[in-house]
CSV table of C-alpha atoms in Angstrom, one decimal:
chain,number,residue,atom,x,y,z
A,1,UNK,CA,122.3,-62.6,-229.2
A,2,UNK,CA,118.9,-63.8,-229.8
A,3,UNK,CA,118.2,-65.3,-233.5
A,4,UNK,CA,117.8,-63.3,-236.6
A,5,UNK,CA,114.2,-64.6,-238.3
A,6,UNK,CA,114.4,-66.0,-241.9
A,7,UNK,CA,112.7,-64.4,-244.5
A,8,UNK,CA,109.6,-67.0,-244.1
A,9,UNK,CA,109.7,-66.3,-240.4
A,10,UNK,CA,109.3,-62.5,-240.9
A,11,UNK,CA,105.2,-61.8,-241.3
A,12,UNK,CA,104.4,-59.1,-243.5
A,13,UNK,CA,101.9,-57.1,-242.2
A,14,UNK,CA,99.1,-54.7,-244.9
A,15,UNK,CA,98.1,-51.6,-243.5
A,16,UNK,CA,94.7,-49.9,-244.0
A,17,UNK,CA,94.6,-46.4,-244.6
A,18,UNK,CA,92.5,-46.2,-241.0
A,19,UNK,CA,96.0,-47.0,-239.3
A,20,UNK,CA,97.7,-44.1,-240.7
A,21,UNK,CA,95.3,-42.1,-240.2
A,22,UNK,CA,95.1,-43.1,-236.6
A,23,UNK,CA,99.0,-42.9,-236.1
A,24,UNK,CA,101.2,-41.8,-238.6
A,25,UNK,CA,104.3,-43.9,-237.4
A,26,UNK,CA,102.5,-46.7,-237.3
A,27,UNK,CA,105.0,-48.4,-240.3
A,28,UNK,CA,107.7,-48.3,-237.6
A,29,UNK,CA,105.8,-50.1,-235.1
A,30,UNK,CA,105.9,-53.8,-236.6
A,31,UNK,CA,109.4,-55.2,-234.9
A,32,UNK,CA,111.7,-56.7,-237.5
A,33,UNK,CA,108.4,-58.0,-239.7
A,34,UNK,CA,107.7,-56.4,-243.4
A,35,UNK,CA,105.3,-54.0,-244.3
A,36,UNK,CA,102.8,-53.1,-247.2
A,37,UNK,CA,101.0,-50.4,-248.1
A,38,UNK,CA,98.8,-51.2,-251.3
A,39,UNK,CA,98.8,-47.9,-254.0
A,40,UNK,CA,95.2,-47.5,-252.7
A,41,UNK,CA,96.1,-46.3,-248.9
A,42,UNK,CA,98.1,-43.6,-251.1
A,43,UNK,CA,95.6,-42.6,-252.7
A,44,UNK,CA,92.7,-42.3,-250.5
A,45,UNK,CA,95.8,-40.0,-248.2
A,46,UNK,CA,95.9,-37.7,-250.7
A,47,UNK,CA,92.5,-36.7,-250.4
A,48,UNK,CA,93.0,-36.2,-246.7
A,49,UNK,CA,96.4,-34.3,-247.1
A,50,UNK,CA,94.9,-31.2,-247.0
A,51,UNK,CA,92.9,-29.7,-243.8
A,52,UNK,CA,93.8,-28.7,-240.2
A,53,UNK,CA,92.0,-31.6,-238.6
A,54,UNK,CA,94.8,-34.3,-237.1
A,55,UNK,CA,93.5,-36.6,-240.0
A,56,UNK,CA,95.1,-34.3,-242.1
A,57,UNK,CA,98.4,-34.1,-240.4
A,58,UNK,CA,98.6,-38.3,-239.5
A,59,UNK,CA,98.2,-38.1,-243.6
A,60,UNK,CA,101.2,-35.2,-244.7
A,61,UNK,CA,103.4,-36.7,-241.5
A,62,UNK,CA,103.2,-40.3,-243.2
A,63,UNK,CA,103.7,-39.5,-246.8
A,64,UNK,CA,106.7,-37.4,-245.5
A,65,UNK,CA,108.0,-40.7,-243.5
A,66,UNK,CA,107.2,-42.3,-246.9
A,67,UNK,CA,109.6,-39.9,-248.8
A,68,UNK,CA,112.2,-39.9,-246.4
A,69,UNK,CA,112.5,-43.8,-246.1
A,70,UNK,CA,112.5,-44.2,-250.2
A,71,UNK,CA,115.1,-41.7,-250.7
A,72,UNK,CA,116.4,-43.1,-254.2
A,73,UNK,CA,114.7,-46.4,-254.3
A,74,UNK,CA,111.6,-47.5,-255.9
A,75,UNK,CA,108.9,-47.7,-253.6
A,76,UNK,CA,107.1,-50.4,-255.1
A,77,UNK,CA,111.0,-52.8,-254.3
A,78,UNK,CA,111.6,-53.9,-250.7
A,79,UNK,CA,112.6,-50.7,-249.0
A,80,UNK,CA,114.5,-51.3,-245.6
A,81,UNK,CA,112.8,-49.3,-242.8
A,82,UNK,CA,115.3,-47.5,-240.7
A,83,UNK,CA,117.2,-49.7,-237.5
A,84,UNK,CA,118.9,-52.9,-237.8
A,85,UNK,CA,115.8,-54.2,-235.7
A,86,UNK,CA,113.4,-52.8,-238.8
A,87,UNK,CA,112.0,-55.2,-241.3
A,88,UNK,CA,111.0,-53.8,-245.0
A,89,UNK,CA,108.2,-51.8,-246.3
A,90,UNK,CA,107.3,-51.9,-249.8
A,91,UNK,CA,104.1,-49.5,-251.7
A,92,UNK,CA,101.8,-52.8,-254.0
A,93,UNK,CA,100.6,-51.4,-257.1
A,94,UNK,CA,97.2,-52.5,-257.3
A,95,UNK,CA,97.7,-56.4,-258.7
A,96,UNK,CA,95.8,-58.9,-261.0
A,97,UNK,CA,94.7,-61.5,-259.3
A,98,UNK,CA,92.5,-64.6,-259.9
A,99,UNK,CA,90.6,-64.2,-257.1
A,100,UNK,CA,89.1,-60.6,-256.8
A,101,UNK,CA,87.4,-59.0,-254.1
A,102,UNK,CA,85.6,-56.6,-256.1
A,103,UNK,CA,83.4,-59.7,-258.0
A,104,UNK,CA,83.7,-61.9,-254.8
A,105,UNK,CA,81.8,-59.0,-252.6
A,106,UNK,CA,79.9,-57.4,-256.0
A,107,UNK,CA,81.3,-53.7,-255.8
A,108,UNK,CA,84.2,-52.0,-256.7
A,109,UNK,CA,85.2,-50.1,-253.6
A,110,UNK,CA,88.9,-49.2,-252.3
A,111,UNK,CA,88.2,-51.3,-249.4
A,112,UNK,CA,88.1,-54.4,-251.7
A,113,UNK,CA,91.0,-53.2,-253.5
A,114,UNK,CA,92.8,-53.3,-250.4
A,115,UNK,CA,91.9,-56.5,-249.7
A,116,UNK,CA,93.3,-58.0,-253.4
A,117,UNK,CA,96.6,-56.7,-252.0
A,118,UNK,CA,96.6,-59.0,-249.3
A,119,UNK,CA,95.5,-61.6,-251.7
A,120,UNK,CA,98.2,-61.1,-254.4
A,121,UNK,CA,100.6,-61.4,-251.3
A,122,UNK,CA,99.4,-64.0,-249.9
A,123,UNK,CA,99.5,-66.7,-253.3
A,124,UNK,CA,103.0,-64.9,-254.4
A,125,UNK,CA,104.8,-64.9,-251.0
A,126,UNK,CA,104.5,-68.7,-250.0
A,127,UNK,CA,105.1,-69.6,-246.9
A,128,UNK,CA,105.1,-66.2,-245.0
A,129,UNK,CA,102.4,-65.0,-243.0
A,130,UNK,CA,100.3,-62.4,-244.2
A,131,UNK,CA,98.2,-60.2,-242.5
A,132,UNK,CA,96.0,-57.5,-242.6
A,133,UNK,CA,95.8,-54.2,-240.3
A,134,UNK,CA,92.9,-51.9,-240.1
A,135,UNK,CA,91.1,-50.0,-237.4
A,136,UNK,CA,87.9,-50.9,-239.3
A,137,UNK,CA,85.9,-53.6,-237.9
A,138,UNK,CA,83.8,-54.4,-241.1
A,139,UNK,CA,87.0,-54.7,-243.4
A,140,UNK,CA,88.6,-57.4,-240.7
A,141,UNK,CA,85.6,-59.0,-241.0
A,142,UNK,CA,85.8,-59.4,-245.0
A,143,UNK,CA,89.1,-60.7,-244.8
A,144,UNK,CA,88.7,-63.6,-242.6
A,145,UNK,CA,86.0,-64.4,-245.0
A,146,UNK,CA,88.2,-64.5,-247.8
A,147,UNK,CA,90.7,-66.3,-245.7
A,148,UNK,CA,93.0,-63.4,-244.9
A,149,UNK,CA,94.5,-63.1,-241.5
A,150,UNK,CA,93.4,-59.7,-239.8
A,151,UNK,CA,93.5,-58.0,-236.9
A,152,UNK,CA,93.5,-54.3,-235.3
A,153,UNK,CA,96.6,-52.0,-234.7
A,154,UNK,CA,97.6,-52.7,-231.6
A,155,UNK,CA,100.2,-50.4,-230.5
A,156,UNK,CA,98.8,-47.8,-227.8
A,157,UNK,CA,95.5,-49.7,-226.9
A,158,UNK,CA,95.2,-50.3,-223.0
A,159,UNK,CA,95.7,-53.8,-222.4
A,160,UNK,CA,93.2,-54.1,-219.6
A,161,UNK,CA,90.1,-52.2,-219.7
A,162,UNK,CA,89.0,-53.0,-216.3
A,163,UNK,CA,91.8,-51.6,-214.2
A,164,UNK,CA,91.0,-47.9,-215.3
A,165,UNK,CA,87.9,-48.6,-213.2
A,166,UNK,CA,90.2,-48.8,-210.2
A,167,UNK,CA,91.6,-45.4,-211.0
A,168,UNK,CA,90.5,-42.4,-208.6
A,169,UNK,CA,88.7,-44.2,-205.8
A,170,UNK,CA,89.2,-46.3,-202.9
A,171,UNK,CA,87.6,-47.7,-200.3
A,172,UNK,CA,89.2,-48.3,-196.5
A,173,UNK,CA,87.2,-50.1,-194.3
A,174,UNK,CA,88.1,-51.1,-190.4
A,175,UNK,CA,89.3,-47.6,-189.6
A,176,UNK,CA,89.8,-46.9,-186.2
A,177,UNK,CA,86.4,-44.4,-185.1
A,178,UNK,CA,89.2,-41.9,-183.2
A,179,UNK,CA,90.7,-41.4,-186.6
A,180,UNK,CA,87.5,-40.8,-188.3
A,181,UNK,CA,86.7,-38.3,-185.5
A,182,UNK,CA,90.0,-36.5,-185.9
A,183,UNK,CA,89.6,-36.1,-189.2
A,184,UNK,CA,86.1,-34.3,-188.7
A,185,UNK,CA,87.7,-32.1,-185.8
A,186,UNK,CA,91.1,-31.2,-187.8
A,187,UNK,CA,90.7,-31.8,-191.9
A,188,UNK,CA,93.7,-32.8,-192.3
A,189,UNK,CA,95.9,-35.5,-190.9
A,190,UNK,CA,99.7,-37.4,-191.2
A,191,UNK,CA,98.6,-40.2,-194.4
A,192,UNK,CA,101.1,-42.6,-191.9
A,193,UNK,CA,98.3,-42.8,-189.4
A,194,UNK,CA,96.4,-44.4,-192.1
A,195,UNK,CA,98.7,-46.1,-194.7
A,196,UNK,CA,101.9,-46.5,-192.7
A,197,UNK,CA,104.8,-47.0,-195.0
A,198,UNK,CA,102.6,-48.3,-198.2
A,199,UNK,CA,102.8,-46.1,-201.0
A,200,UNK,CA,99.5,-44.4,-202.0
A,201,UNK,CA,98.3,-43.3,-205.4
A,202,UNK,CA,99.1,-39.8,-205.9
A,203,UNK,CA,96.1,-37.4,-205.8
A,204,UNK,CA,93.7,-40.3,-204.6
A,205,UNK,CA,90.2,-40.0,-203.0
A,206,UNK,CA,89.3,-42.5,-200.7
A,207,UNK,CA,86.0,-43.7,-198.5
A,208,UNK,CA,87.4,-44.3,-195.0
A,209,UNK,CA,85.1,-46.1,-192.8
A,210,UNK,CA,84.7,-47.6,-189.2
A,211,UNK,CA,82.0,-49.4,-187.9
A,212,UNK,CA,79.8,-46.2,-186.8
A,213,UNK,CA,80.7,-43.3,-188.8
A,214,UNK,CA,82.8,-42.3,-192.3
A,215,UNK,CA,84.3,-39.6,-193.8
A,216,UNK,CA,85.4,-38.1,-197.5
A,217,UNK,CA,89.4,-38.0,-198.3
A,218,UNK,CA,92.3,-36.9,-200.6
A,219,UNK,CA,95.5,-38.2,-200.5
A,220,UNK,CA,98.1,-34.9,-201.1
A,221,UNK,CA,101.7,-36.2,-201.8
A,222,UNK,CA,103.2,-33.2,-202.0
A,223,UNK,CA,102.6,-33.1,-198.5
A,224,UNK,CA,101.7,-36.4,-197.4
A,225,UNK,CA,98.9,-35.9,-195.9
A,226,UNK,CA,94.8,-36.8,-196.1
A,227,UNK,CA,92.7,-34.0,-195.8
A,228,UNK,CA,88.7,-34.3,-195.8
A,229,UNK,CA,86.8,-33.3,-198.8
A,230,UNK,CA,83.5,-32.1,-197.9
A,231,UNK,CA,80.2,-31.4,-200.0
A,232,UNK,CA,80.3,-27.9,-201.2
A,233,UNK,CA,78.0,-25.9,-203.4
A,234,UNK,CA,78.7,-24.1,-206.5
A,235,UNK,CA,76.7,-22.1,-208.5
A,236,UNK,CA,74.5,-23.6,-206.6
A,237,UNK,CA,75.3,-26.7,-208.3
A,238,UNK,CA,75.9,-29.2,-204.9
A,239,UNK,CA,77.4,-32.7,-205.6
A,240,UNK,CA,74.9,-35.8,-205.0
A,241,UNK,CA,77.3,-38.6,-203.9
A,242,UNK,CA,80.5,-39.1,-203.4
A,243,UNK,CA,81.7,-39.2,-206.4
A,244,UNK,CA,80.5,-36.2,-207.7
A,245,UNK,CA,82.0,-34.8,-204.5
A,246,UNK,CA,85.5,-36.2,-205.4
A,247,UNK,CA,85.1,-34.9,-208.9
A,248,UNK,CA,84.6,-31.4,-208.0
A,249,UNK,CA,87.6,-31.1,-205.5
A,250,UNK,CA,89.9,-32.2,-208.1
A,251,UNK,CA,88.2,-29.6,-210.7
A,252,UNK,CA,88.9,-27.1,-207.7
A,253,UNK,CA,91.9,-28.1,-206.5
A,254,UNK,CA,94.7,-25.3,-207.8
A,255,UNK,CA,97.7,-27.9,-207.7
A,256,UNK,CA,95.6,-30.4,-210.0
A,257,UNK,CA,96.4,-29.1,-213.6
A,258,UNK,CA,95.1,-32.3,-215.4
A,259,UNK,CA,91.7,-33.9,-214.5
A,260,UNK,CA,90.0,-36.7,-216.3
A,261,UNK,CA,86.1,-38.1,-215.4
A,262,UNK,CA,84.5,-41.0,-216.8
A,263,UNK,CA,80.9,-42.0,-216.5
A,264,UNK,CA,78.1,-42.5,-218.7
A,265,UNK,CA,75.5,-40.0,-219.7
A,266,UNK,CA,73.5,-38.4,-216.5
A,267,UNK,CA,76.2,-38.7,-214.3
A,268,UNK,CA,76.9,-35.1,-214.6
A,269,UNK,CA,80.3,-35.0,-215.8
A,270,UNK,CA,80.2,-31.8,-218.0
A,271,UNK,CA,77.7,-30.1,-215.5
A,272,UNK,CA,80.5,-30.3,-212.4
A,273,UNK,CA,83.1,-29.3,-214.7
A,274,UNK,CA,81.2,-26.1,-216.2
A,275,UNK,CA,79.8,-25.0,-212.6
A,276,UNK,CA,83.9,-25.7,-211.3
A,277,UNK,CA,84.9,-23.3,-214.2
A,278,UNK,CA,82.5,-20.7,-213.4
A,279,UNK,CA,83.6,-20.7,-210.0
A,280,UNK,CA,87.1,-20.2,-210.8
A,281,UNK,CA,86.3,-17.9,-213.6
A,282,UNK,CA,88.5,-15.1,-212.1
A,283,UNK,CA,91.4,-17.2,-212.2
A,284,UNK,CA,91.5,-17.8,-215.6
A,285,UNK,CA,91.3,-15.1,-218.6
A,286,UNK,CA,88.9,-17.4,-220.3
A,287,UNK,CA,86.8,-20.6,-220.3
A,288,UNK,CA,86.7,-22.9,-223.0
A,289,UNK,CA,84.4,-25.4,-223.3
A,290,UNK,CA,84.6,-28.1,-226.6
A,291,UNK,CA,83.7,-31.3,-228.3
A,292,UNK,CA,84.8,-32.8,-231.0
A,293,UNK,CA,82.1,-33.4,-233.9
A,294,UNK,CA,82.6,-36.9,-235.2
A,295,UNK,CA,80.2,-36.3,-238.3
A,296,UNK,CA,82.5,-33.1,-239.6
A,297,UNK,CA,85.6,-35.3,-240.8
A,298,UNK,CA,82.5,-37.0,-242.9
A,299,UNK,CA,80.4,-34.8,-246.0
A,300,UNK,CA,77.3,-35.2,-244.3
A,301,UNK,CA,77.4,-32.2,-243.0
A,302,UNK,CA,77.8,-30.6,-246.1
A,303,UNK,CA,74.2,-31.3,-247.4
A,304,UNK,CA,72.6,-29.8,-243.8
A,305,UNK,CA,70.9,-26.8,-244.7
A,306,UNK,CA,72.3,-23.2,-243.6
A,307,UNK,CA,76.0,-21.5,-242.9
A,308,UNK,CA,78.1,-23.9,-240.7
A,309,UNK,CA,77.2,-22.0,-237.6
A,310,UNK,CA,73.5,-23.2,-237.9
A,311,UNK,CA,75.1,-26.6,-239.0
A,312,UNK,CA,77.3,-26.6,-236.0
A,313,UNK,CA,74.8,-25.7,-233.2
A,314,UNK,CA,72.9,-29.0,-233.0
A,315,UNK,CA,76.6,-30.6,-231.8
A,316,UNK,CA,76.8,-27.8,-229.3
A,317,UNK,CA,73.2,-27.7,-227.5
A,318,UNK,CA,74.3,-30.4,-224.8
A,319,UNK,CA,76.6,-27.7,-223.9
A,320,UNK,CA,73.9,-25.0,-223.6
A,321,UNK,CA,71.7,-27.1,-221.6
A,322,UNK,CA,74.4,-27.5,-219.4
A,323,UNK,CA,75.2,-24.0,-219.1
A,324,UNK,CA,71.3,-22.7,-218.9
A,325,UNK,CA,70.6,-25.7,-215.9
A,326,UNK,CA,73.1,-23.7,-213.8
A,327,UNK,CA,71.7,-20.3,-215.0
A,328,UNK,CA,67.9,-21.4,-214.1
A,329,UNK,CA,69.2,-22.3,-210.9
A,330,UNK,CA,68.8,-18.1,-210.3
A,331,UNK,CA,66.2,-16.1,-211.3
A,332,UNK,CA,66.8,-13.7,-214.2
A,333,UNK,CA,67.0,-10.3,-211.6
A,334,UNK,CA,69.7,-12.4,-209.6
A,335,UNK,CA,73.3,-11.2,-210.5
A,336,UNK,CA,74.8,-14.8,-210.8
A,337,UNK,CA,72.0,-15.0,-213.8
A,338,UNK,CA,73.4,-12.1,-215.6
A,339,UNK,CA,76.8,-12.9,-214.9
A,340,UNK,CA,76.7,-16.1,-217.3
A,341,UNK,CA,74.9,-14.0,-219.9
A,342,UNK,CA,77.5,-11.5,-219.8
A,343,UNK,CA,80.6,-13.9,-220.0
A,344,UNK,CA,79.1,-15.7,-223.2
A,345,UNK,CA,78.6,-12.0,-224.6
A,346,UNK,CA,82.5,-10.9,-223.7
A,347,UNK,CA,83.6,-14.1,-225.0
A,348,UNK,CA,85.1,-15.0,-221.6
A,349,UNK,CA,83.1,-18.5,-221.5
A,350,UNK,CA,83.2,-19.8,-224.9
A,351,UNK,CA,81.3,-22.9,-226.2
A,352,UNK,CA,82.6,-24.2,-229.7
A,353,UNK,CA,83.8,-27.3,-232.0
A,354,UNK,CA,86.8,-28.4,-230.6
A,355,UNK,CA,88.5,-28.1,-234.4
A,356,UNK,CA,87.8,-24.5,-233.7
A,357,UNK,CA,89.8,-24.9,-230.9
A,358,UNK,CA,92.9,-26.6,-231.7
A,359,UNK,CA,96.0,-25.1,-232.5
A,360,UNK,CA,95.3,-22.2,-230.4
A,361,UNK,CA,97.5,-20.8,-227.6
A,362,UNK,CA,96.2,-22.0,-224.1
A,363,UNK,CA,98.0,-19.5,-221.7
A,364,UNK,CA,95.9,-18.7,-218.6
A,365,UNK,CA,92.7,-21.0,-219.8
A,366,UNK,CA,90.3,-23.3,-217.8
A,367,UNK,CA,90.0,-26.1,-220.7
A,368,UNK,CA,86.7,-28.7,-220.5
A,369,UNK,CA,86.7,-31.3,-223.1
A,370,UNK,CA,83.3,-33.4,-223.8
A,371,UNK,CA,83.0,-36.2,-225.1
A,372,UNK,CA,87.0,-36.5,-224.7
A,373,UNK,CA,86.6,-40.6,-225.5
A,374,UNK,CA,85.8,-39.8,-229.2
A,375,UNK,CA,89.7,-38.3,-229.8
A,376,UNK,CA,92.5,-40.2,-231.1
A,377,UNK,CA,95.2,-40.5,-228.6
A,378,UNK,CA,97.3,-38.3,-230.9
A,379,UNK,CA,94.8,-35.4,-230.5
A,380,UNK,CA,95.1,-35.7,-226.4
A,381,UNK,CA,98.2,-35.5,-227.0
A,382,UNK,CA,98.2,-32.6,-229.4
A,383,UNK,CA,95.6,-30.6,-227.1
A,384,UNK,CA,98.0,-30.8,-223.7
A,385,UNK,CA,101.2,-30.6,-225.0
A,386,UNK,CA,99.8,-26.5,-226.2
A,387,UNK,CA,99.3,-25.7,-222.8
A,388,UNK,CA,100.9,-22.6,-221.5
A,389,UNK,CA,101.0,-21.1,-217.8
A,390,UNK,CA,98.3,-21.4,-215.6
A,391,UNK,CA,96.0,-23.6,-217.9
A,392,UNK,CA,93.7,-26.4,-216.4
A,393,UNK,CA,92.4,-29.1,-219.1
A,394,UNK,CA,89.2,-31.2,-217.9
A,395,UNK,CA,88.6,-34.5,-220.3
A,396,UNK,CA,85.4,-35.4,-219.5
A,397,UNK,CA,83.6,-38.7,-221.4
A,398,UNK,CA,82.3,-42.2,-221.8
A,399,UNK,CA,85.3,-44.6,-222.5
A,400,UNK,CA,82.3,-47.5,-223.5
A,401,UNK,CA,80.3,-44.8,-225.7
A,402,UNK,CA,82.0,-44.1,-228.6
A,403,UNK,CA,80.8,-42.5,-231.8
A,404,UNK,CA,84.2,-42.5,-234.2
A,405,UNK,CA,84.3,-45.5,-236.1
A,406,UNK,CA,88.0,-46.1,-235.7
A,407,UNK,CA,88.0,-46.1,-231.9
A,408,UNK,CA,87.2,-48.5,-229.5
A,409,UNK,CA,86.8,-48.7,-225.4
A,410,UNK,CA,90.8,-49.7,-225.6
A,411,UNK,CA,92.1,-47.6,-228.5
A,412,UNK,CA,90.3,-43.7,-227.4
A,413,UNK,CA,92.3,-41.3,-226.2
A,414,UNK,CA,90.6,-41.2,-223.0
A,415,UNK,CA,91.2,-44.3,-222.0
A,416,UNK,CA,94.9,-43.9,-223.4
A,417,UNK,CA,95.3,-40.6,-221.2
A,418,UNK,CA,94.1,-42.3,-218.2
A,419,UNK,CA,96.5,-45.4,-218.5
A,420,UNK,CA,99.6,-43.1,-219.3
A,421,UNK,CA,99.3,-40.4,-216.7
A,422,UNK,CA,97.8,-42.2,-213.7
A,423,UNK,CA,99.6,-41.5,-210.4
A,424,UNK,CA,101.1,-38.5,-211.5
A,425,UNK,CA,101.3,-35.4,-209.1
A,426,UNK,CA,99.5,-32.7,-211.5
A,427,UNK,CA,96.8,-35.1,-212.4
A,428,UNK,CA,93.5,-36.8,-210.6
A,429,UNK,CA,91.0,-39.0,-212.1
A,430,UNK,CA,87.4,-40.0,-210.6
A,431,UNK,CA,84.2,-42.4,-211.9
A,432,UNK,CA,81.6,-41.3,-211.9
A,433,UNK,CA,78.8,-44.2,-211.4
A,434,UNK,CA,75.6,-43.5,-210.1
A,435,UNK,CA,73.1,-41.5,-212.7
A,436,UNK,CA,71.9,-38.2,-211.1
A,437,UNK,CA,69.7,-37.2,-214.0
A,438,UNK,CA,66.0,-39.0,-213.3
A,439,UNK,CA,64.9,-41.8,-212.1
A,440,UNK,CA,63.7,-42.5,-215.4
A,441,UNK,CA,67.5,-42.3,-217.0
A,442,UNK,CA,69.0,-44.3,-214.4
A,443,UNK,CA,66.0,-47.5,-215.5
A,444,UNK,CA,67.4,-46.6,-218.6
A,445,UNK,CA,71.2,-47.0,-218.1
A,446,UNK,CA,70.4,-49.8,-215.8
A,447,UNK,CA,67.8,-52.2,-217.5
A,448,UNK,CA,67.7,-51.4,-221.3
């Protein structure tokens, strides 16, 4: 039996109110180490208890773990956390110290208050390490000036970035012309001919090539076989590379249930997902199409002029112009044109806030979610675990563009989703990487 750790070797670790909000059992998640919560991280959660945004529940969830672990102690006493493996935990009322954040930095500000916590803790608890936790860069950064140990919250981040860039597609060179040639005469073919005994990535898309000639493919393991994926046009929406082309066979593809695509902006992400939906629009009782809008969990919006519908709309419009660039692709007489306009009007394609969204019943619903890298791995979560019978979710986003403070490329639920679920048999990924938009946004992308 391996060594139980001295009191001095036990760290005690003080979380930010960013961590709970991020992940509610994130007090649980320290090993046998100690935790702190300084009387300020209450009280800035009690402000966010209320609400149906997945803030508001990381909040109630916490303060209810809170309750349940004190039970008749004192929370501001060493409080065992449960399992023999657990450390402590322990709420800090907010201390005297002789060396004060709020006159070292010139403001009083919870943030600083925080930060005297792991002050107090660090003069009165000699010889243990102490460290702070936050999801907030800036707040790290003050700590280590004031001496304090810091670092992010860990726990769910994807260790390495760069393999979810060797998700979705692959490249086969040296293939044998006669295969390539029996693939364009039959579609589909035995994946032994190609990959022998080697286990292959479930739902892959590969590049086979010989030396004259290549061709499109997707690996099926339910049936082990490849079969060619060819360009096809949608709504008169016709993929521009290969990727694209990969991206909208797995948007098409009925035993695909679960389809993330990552690429930057003007890769046209949203646009193949929205002209997939439209073409499977009589599959599906409705189309949803969401985002999440980063400024609403801030008052900002507030102090925008008009009702929150006119306050809303500016979020929305990238959707808009996604959906009116496939309906200018017809002319207004055409019937396609006035098929859009009339499933926006009977609420069978509908465009709205993603907190609009959640917590709804997704029964028989084709599902696209922008801007997917600015949610929480929780709210991923959250979003597919409420999906019902012949539902499709599409998580479309940037994993290197993020817009939430509190997120990073490692910590998004994107990037989380893609990790967790890869090579599983309802689910495909694909990258997009080349810029379809304009010359003029790929110089962008490329050189600024």
């Amino acid at each position: 039996m391996p060594r139980a750790k001295s009191n001095k070797e036990r760290k005690i670790f003080v979380l930010d109110t960013s961590v709970i909000l991020y992940a509610h059992n994130s007090i649980m998640n320290f090993a046998e180490h100690d935790v702190v919560i300084p009387i300020t991280v209450l009280e800035e959660l009690d402000q966010f208890k209320k609400g149906n945004d997945t803030k508001n529940f990381e909040a109630r969830e916490f303060i209810r773990i809170l309750d349940n672990l004190s039970k008749d102690n004192m929370i501001h006493n060493w409080t065992p956390l449960n399992g023999k493996t657990k450390g402590n935990f322990r709420v800090l009322m907010n201390p005297d110290n002789t060396l004060n954040a709020n006159e070292i930095f010139g403001e009083e500000k919870n943030d600083h208050k925080i930060l005297n916590a792991a002050l107090y803790l660090k003069q009165t608890e000699k010889g243990r390490k102490v460290i702070l936790v936050s999801k907030d860069i800036n707040l790290r950064l003050k700590a280590k000036s004031l001496d304090i140990f810091a670092e992010d919250y860990e726990t769910g981040k994807i260790k390495n970035i760069d393999e979810l860039e060797n998700t979705g597609k692959f490249i086969i060179d040296d293939i044998a012309p006669e295969i390539i040639n029996d693939f364009y005469e039959h579609r589909t073919m035995d994946a032994k001919k190609i990959f022998g005994r080697k286990k292959v990535k479930s739902n892959g898309y590969y590049i086979l090539k010989s030396e004259k000639n290549s061709v499109l493919a997707y690996f099926s393991a339910e049936e082990n076989t490849m079969e060619r994926v060819d360009k096809q046009l949608f709504y008169n929406i016709k993929p521009k590379n290969a990727e694209q082309t990969f991206a909208m066979h797995a948007i098409l593809n009925p035993r695909v249930k679960l389809v993330t695509i990552q690429g930057v902006a003007g890769t046209g992400k949203t646009l193949l997902a929205l002209a997939g939906a439209l073409e499977q629009r009589r599959d599906f009782k409705q189309v949803y199409l969401a985002r999440p809008i980063v400024p609403l969990s801030n008052k900002d919006i507030g102090y925008l002029p008009g009702d929150i519908k006119s306050k809303l709309n500016p979020y929305m419009e990238p959707l808009w112009d996604n959906l009116k660039f496939i309906q200018n692709q017809f002319k207004e007489t055409d019937k396609e044109y006035q098929k859009i306009t009339e499933l926006v009007n009977q609420e069978k394609l509908v465009i709205q806030p993603l907190a609009y969204i959640r917590g709804r019943s997704l029964s028989n619903i084709f599902f696209i979610v922008d801007e997917a890298q600015n949610l929480t791995p929780h709210e991923v979560k959250t979003i597919i675990t409420r999906a019902g019978e012949n539902t499709k979710i599409i998580f479309t986003g940037d994993v290197y563009q993020i817009d939430t403070p509190y997120l990073d490329s490692q910590s998004n639920g994107l990037s989380y989703l893609i990790d967790r679920v890869k090579d599983h048999p309802l689910y495909a990924h694909i990258k997009l990487e080349k810029g379809e938009r304009s010359e003029l946004a790929n110089l962008a992308n490329e050189l600024l």
